Tab-separated table of C-alpha atoms in Angstrom:
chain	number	residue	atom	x	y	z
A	1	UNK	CA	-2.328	-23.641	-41.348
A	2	UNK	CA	1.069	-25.312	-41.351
A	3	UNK	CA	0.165	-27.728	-38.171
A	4	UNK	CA	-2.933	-28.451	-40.749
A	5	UNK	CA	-0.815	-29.382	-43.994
A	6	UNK	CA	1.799	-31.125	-41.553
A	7	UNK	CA	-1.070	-33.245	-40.669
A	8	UNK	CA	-2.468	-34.150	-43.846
A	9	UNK	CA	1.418	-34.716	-45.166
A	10	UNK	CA	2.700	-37.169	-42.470
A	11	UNK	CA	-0.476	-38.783	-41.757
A	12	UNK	CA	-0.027	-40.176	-45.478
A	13	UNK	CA	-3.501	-38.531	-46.707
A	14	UNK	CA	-1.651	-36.319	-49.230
A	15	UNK	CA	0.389	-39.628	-50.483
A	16	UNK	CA	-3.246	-40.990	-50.849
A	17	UNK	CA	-4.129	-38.228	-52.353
A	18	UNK	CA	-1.828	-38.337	-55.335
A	19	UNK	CA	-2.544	-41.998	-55.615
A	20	UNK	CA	-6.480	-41.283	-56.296
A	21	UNK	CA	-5.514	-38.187	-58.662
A	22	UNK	CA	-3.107	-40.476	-60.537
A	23	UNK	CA	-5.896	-43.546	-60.879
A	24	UNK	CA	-8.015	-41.158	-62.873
A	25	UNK	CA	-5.801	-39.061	-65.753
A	26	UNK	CA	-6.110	-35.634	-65.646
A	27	UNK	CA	-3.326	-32.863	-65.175
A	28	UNK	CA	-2.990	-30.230	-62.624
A	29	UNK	CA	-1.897	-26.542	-63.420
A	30	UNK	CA	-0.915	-24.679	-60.497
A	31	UNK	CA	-1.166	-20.414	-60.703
A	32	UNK	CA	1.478	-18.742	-59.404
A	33	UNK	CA	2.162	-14.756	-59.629
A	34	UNK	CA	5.443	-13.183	-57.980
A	35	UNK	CA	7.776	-15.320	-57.821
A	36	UNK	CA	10.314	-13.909	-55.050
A	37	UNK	CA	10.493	-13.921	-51.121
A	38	UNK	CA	9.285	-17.083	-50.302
A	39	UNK	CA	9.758	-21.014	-50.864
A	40	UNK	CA	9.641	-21.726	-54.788
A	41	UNK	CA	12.548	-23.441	-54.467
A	42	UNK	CA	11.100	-25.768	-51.949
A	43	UNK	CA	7.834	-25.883	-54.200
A	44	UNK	CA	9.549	-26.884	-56.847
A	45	UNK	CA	11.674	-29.220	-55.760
A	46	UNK	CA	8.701	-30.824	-53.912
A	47	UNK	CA	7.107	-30.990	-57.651
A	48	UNK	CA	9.449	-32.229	-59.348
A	49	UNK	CA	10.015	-35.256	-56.865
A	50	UNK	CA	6.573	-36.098	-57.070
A	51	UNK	CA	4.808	-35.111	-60.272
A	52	UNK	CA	5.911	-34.700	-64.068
A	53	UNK	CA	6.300	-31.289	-64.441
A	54	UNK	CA	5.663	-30.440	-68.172
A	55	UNK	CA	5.233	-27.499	-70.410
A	56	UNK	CA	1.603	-25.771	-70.950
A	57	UNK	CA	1.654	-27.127	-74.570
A	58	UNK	CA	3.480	-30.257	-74.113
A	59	UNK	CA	0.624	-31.602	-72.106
A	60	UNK	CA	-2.767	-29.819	-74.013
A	61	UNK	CA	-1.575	-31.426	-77.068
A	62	UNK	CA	-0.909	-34.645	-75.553
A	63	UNK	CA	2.686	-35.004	-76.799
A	64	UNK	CA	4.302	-35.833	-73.281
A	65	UNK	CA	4.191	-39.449	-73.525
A	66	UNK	CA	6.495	-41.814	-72.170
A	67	UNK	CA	6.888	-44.468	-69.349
A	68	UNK	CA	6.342	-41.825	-66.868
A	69	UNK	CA	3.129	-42.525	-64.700
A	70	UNK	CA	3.001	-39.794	-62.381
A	71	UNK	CA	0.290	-36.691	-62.695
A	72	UNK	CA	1.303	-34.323	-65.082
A	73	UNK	CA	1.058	-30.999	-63.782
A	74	UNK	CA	2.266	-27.419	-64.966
A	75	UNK	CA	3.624	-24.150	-63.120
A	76	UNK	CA	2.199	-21.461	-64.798
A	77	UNK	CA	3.048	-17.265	-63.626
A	78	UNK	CA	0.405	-14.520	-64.486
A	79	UNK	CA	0.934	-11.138	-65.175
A	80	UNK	CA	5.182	-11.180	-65.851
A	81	UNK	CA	6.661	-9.686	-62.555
A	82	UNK	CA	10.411	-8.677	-62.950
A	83	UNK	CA	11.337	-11.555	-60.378
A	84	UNK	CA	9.813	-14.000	-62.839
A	85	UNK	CA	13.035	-13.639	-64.780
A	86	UNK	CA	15.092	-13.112	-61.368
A	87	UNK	CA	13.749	-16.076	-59.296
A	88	UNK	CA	11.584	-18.411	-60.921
A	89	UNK	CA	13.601	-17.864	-64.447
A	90	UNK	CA	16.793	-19.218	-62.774
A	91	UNK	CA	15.611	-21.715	-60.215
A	92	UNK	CA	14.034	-23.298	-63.240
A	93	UNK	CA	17.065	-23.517	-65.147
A	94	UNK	CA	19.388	-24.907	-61.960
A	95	UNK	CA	16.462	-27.367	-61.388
A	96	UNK	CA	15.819	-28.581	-65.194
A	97	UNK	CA	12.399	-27.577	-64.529
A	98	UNK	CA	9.585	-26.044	-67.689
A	99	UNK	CA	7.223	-22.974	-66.288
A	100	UNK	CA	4.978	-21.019	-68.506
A	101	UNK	CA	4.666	-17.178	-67.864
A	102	UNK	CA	1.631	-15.316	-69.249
A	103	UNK	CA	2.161	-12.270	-70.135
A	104	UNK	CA	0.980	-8.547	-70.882
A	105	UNK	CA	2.466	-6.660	-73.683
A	106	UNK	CA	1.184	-3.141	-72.411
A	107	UNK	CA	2.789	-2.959	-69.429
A	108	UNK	CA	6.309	-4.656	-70.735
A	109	UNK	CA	6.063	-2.055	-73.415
A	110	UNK	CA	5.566	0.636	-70.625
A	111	UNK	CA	7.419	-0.493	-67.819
A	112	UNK	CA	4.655	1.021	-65.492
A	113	UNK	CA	3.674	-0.523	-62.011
A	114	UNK	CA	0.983	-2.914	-62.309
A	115	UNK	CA	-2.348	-0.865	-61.664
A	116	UNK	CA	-3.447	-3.532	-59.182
A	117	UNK	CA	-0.563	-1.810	-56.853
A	118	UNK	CA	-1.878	1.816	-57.138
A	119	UNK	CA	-3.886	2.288	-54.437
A	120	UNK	CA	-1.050	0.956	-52.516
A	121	UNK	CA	1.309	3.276	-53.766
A	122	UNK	CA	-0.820	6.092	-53.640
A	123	UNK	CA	-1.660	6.325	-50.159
A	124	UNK	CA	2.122	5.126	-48.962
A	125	UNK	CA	3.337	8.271	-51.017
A	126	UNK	CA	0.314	10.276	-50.968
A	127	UNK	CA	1.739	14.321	-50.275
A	128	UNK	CA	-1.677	15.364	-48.964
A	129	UNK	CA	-3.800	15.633	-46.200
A	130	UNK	CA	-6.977	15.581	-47.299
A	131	UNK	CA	-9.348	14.736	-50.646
A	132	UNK	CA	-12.241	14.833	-51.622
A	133	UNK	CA	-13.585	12.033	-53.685
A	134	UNK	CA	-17.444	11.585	-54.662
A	135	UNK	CA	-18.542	14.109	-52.716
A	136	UNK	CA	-16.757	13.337	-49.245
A	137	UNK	CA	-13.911	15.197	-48.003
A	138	UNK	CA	-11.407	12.158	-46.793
A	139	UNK	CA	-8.818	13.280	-43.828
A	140	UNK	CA	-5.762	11.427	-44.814
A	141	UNK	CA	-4.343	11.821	-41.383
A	142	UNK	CA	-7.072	9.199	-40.080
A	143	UNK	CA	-6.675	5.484	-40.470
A	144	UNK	CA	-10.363	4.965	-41.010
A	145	UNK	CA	-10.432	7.318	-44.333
A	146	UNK	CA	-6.989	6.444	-45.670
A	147	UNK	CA	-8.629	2.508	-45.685
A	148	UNK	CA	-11.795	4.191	-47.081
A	149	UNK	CA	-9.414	6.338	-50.397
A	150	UNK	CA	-7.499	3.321	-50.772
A	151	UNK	CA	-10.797	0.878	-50.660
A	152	UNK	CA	-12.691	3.211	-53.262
A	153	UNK	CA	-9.551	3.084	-55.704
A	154	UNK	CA	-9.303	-0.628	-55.711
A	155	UNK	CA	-13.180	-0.445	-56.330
A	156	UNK	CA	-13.015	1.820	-59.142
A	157	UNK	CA	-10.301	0.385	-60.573
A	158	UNK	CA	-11.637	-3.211	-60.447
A	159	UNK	CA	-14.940	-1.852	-62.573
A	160	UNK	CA	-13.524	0.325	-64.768
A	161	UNK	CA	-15.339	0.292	-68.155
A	162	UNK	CA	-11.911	0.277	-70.040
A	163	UNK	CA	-8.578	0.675	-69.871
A	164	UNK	CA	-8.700	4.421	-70.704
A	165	UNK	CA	-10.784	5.237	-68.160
A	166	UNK	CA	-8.649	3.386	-65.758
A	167	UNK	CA	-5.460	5.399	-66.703
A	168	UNK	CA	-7.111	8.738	-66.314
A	169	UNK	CA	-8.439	7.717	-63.367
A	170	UNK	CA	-4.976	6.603	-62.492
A	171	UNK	CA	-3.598	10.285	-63.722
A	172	UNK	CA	-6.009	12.190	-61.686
A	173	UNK	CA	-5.530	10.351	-58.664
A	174	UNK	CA	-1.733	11.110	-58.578
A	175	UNK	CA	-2.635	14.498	-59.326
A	176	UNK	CA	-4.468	15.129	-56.368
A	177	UNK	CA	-2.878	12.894	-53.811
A	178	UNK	CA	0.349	14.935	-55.381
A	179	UNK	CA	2.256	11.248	-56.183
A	180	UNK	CA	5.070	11.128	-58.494
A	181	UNK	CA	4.290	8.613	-61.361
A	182	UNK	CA	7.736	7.312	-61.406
A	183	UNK	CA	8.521	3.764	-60.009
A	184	UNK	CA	10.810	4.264	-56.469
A	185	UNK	CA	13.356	1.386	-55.814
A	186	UNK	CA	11.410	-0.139	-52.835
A	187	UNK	CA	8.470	-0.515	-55.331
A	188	UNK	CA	11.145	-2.594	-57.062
A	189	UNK	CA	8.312	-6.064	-56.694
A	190	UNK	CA	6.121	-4.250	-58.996
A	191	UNK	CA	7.969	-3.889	-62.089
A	192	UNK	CA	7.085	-5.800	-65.335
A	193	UNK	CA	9.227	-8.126	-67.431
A	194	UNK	CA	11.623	-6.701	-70.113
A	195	UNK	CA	11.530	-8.144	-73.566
A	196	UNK	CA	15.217	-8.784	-73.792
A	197	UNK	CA	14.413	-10.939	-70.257
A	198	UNK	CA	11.432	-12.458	-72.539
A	199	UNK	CA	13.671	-13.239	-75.334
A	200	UNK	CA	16.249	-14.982	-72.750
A	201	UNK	CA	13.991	-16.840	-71.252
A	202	UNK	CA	12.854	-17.824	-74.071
A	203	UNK	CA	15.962	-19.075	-75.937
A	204	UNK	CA	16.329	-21.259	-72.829
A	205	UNK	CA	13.806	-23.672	-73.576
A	206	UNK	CA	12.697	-23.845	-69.804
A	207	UNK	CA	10.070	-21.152	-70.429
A	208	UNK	CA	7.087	-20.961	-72.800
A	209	UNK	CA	4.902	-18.231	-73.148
A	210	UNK	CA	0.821	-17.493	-73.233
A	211	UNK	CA	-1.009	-14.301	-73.439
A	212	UNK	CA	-2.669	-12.190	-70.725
A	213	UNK	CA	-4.662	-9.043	-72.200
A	214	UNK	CA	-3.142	-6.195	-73.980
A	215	UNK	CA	-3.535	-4.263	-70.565
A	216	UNK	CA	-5.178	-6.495	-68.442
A	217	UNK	CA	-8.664	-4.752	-67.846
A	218	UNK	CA	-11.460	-7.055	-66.344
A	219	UNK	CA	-13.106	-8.149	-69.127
A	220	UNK	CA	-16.177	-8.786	-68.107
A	221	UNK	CA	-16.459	-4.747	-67.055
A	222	UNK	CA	-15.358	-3.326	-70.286
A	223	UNK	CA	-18.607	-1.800	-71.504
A	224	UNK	CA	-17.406	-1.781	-75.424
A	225	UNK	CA	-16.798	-5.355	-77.093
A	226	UNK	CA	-14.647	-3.887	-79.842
A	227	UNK	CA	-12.273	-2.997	-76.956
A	228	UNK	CA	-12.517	-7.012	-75.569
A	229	UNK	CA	-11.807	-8.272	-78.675
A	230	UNK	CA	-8.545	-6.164	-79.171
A	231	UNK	CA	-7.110	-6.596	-75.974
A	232	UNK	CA	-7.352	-9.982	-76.603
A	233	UNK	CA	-6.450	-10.548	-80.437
A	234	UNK	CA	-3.912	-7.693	-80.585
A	235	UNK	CA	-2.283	-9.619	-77.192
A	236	UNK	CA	-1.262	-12.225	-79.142
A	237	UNK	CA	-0.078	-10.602	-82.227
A	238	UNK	CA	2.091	-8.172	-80.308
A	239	UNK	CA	3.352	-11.029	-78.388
A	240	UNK	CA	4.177	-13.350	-81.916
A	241	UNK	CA	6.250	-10.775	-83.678
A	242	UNK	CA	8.344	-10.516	-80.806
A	243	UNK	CA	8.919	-14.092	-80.360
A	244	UNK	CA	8.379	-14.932	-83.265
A	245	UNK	CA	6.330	-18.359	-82.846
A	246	UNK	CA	2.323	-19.097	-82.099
A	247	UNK	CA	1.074	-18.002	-79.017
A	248	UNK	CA	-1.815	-20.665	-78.532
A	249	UNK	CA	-2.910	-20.104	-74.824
A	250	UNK	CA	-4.393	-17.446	-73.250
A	251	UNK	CA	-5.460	-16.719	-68.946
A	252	UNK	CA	-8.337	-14.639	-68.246
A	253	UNK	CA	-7.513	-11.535	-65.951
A	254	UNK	CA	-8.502	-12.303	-62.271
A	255	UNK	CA	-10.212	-15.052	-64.165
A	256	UNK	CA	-13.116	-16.669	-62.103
A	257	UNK	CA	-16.232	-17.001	-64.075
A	258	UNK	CA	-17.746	-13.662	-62.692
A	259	UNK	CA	-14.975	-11.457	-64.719
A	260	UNK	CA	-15.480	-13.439	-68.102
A	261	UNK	CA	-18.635	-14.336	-69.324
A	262	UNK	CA	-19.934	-16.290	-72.479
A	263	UNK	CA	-19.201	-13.955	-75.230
A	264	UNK	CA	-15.173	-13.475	-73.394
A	265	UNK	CA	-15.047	-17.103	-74.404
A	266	UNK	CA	-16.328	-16.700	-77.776
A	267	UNK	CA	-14.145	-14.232	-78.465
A	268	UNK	CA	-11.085	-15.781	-76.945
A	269	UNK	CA	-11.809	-18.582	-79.521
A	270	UNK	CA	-12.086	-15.785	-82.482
A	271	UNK	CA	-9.242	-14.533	-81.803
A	272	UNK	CA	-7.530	-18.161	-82.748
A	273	UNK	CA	-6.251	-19.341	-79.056
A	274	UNK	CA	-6.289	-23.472	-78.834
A	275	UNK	CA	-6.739	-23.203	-74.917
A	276	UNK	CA	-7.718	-20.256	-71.992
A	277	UNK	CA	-7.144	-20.744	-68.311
A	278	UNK	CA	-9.357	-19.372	-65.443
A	279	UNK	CA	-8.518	-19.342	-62.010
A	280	UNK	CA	-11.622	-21.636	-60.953
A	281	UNK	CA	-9.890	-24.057	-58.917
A	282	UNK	CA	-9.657	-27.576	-59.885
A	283	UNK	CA	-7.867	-30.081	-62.172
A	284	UNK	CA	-8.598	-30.711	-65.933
A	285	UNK	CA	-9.163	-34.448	-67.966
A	286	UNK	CA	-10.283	-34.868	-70.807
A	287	UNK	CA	-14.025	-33.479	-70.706
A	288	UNK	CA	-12.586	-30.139	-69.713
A	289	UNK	CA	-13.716	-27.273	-71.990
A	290	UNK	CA	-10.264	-25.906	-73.420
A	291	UNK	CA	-11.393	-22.509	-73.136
A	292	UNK	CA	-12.023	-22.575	-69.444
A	293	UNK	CA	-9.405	-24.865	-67.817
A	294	UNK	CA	-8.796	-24.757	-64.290
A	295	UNK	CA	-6.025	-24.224	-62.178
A	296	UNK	CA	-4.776	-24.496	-58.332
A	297	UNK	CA	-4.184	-20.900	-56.754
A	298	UNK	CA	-0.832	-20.808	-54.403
A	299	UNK	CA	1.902	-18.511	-53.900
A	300	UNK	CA	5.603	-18.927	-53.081
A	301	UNK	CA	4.530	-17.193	-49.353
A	302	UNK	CA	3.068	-20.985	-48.777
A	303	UNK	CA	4.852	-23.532	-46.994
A	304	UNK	CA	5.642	-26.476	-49.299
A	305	UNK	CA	3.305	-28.514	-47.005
A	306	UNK	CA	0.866	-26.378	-47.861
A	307	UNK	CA	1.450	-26.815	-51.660
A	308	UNK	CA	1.656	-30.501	-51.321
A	309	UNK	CA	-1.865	-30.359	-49.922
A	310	UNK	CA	-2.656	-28.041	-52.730
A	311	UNK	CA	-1.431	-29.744	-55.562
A	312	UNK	CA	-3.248	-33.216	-54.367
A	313	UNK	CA	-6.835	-31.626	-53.761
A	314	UNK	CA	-6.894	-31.548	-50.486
A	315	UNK	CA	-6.212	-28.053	-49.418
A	316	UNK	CA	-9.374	-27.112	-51.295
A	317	UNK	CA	-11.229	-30.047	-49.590
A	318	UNK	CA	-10.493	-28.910	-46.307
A	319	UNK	CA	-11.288	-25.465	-46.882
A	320	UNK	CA	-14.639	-26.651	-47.890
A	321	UNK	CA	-15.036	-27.988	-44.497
A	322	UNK	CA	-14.654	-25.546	-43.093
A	323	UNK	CA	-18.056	-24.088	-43.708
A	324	UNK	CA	-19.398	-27.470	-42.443
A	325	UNK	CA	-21.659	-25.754	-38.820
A	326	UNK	CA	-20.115	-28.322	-36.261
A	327	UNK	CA	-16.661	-27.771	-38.007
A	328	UNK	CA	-16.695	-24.567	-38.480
A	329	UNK	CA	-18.217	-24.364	-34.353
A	330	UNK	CA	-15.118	-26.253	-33.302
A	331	UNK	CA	-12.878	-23.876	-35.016
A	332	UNK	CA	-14.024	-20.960	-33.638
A	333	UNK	CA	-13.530	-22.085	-30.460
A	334	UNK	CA	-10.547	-23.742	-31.177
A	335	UNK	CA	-8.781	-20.765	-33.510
A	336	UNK	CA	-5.047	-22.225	-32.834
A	337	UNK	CA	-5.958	-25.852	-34.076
């Protein structure tokens, strides 16, 4: 994939790229989630050579004018992972560079792992040999049935019809795999922001803030709407008395269109947001619906050729093509190119 992005980089087709992207306004928000073991640094330095990196709000209210013609374009975090404050906290203040974090008051109130690293954790610390779950007796010992446990968790998980369902899934699971709740320090990667690391990074003026879900269920699969409409609503007024200013944006968990639905929007709106973010990939203008803006998936794991291809629309292009027959032919018999 890096001989690919190479490619595209020094053949000058991302430089055409942004040139095309800039003739026709519109900004590009990027989606980021950990923040550590990887090349942010290179990513953002990339960025900030080539694009006007702005604040969330700066640019959906149209305040960051100036002489500047390059594409604006926003780094925005999901979910607030510790190394948020660790990595991308202080490589934006070195680099004079704005990111927005959205966050999720449950889980900085808790401190628990996010449950999206359960099944994970469950079978790496699992004290048993054997379970039985839905009927079939699982033999832990066996690679095929340890992928099975850990596939049905994520499943369950995933479609859970709210959030307390999920947790006593969550408690029953540890109960029989004989887990200990508590977070060990190799699971360090897993641990949520603080508030006093909110507050910081707040004060600093190189981060802004947006809201995430109370406890970041999948909307779509919560079977009561009373319980949508509070994780929502009650996001952002947990998240305005402790910093004490609006909270105006909110990004729907997972967030393709599948795990939102019509009346997630309307709600979203009720609730008083100006703006919500999906994950749908793409860039936004002016005809964009504010409530389902679209952003560029990467993560800090990907080379910064790989983000440069990214950020310009062509990574996305070329993954397209991919599904072309004859291209798709050639790569299969060509797997290294």
């Amino acid at each position: 994939m890096i001989a690919v992005a190479a490619c595209l980089y020094y053949s000058g087709c991302v430089r055409l790229a942004r040139w095309w992207v800039r003739r026709k306004p519109c900004t590009i928000v990027l989606n980021y989630h950990a923040a550590s073991g990887g090349y942010l640094r290179e990513h953002m330095l990339y960025l900030r050579r080539h694009y006007r990196v702005l604040h969330l709000q700066d640019v959906l209210e149209g305040t960051s004018t100036g002489s500047d013609s390059r594409t604006p374009l926003v780094m925005t975090f999901d979910d607030g992972y510790r190394d948020n404050y660790t990595h991308a906290f202080a490589l934006a203040c070195e680099l004079q560079m704005p990111i927005t974090i959205f966050l999720i008051p449950g889980y900085i109130e808790s401190g628990n792992r996010f449950w999206w690293f359960e099944s994970r954790y469950l079978l790496k610390h699992t004290q048993v040999e054997k379970i039985s779950l839905d009927g079939k007796v699982l033999h832990l010992t066996q690679s095929e049935d340890r992928q099975a446990l850990e596939q049905a968790i994520t499943t369950h998980l995933h479609h859970a019809p709210s959030v307390a369902e999920r947790e006593a899934f969550l408690t029953s699971m540890h109960e029989a795999l004989a887990v200990p709740t508590a977070l060990s320090a190799e699971e360090e990667g897993t641990q949520p922001l603080t508030w006093s690391e909110v507050r910081e990074m707040q004060a600093s003026g190189r981060v802004s803030f947006g809201a995430h879900t109370l406890h970041h269920p999948i909307l779509s699969q919560l079977t009561d709407e009373a319980e949508v409409l509070r994780e929502i609503q009650e996001c952002r007024v947990v998240l305005e008395q402790h910093l004490d200013q609006p909270v105006r944006s909110f990004a729907y968990p997972v967030g393709q269109r599948q795990h939102i639905g019509e009346r997630v929007v309307q709600m979203v709106q009720q609730a008083g947001y100006d703006w919500a973010l999906t994950t749908v990939d793409g860039f936004n203008n002016s005809q964009s619906n504010p409530y389902l803006l679209r952003r560029v998936e990467t993560d800090v794991s990907q080379h910064w050729l790989i983000l440069a291809a990214e950020a310009a629309g062509l990574w996305s292009f070329f993954a397209r093509l991919r599904w072309v027959p004859f291209v798709r032919a050639y790569l299969e018999k060509n797997p290294k190119k």
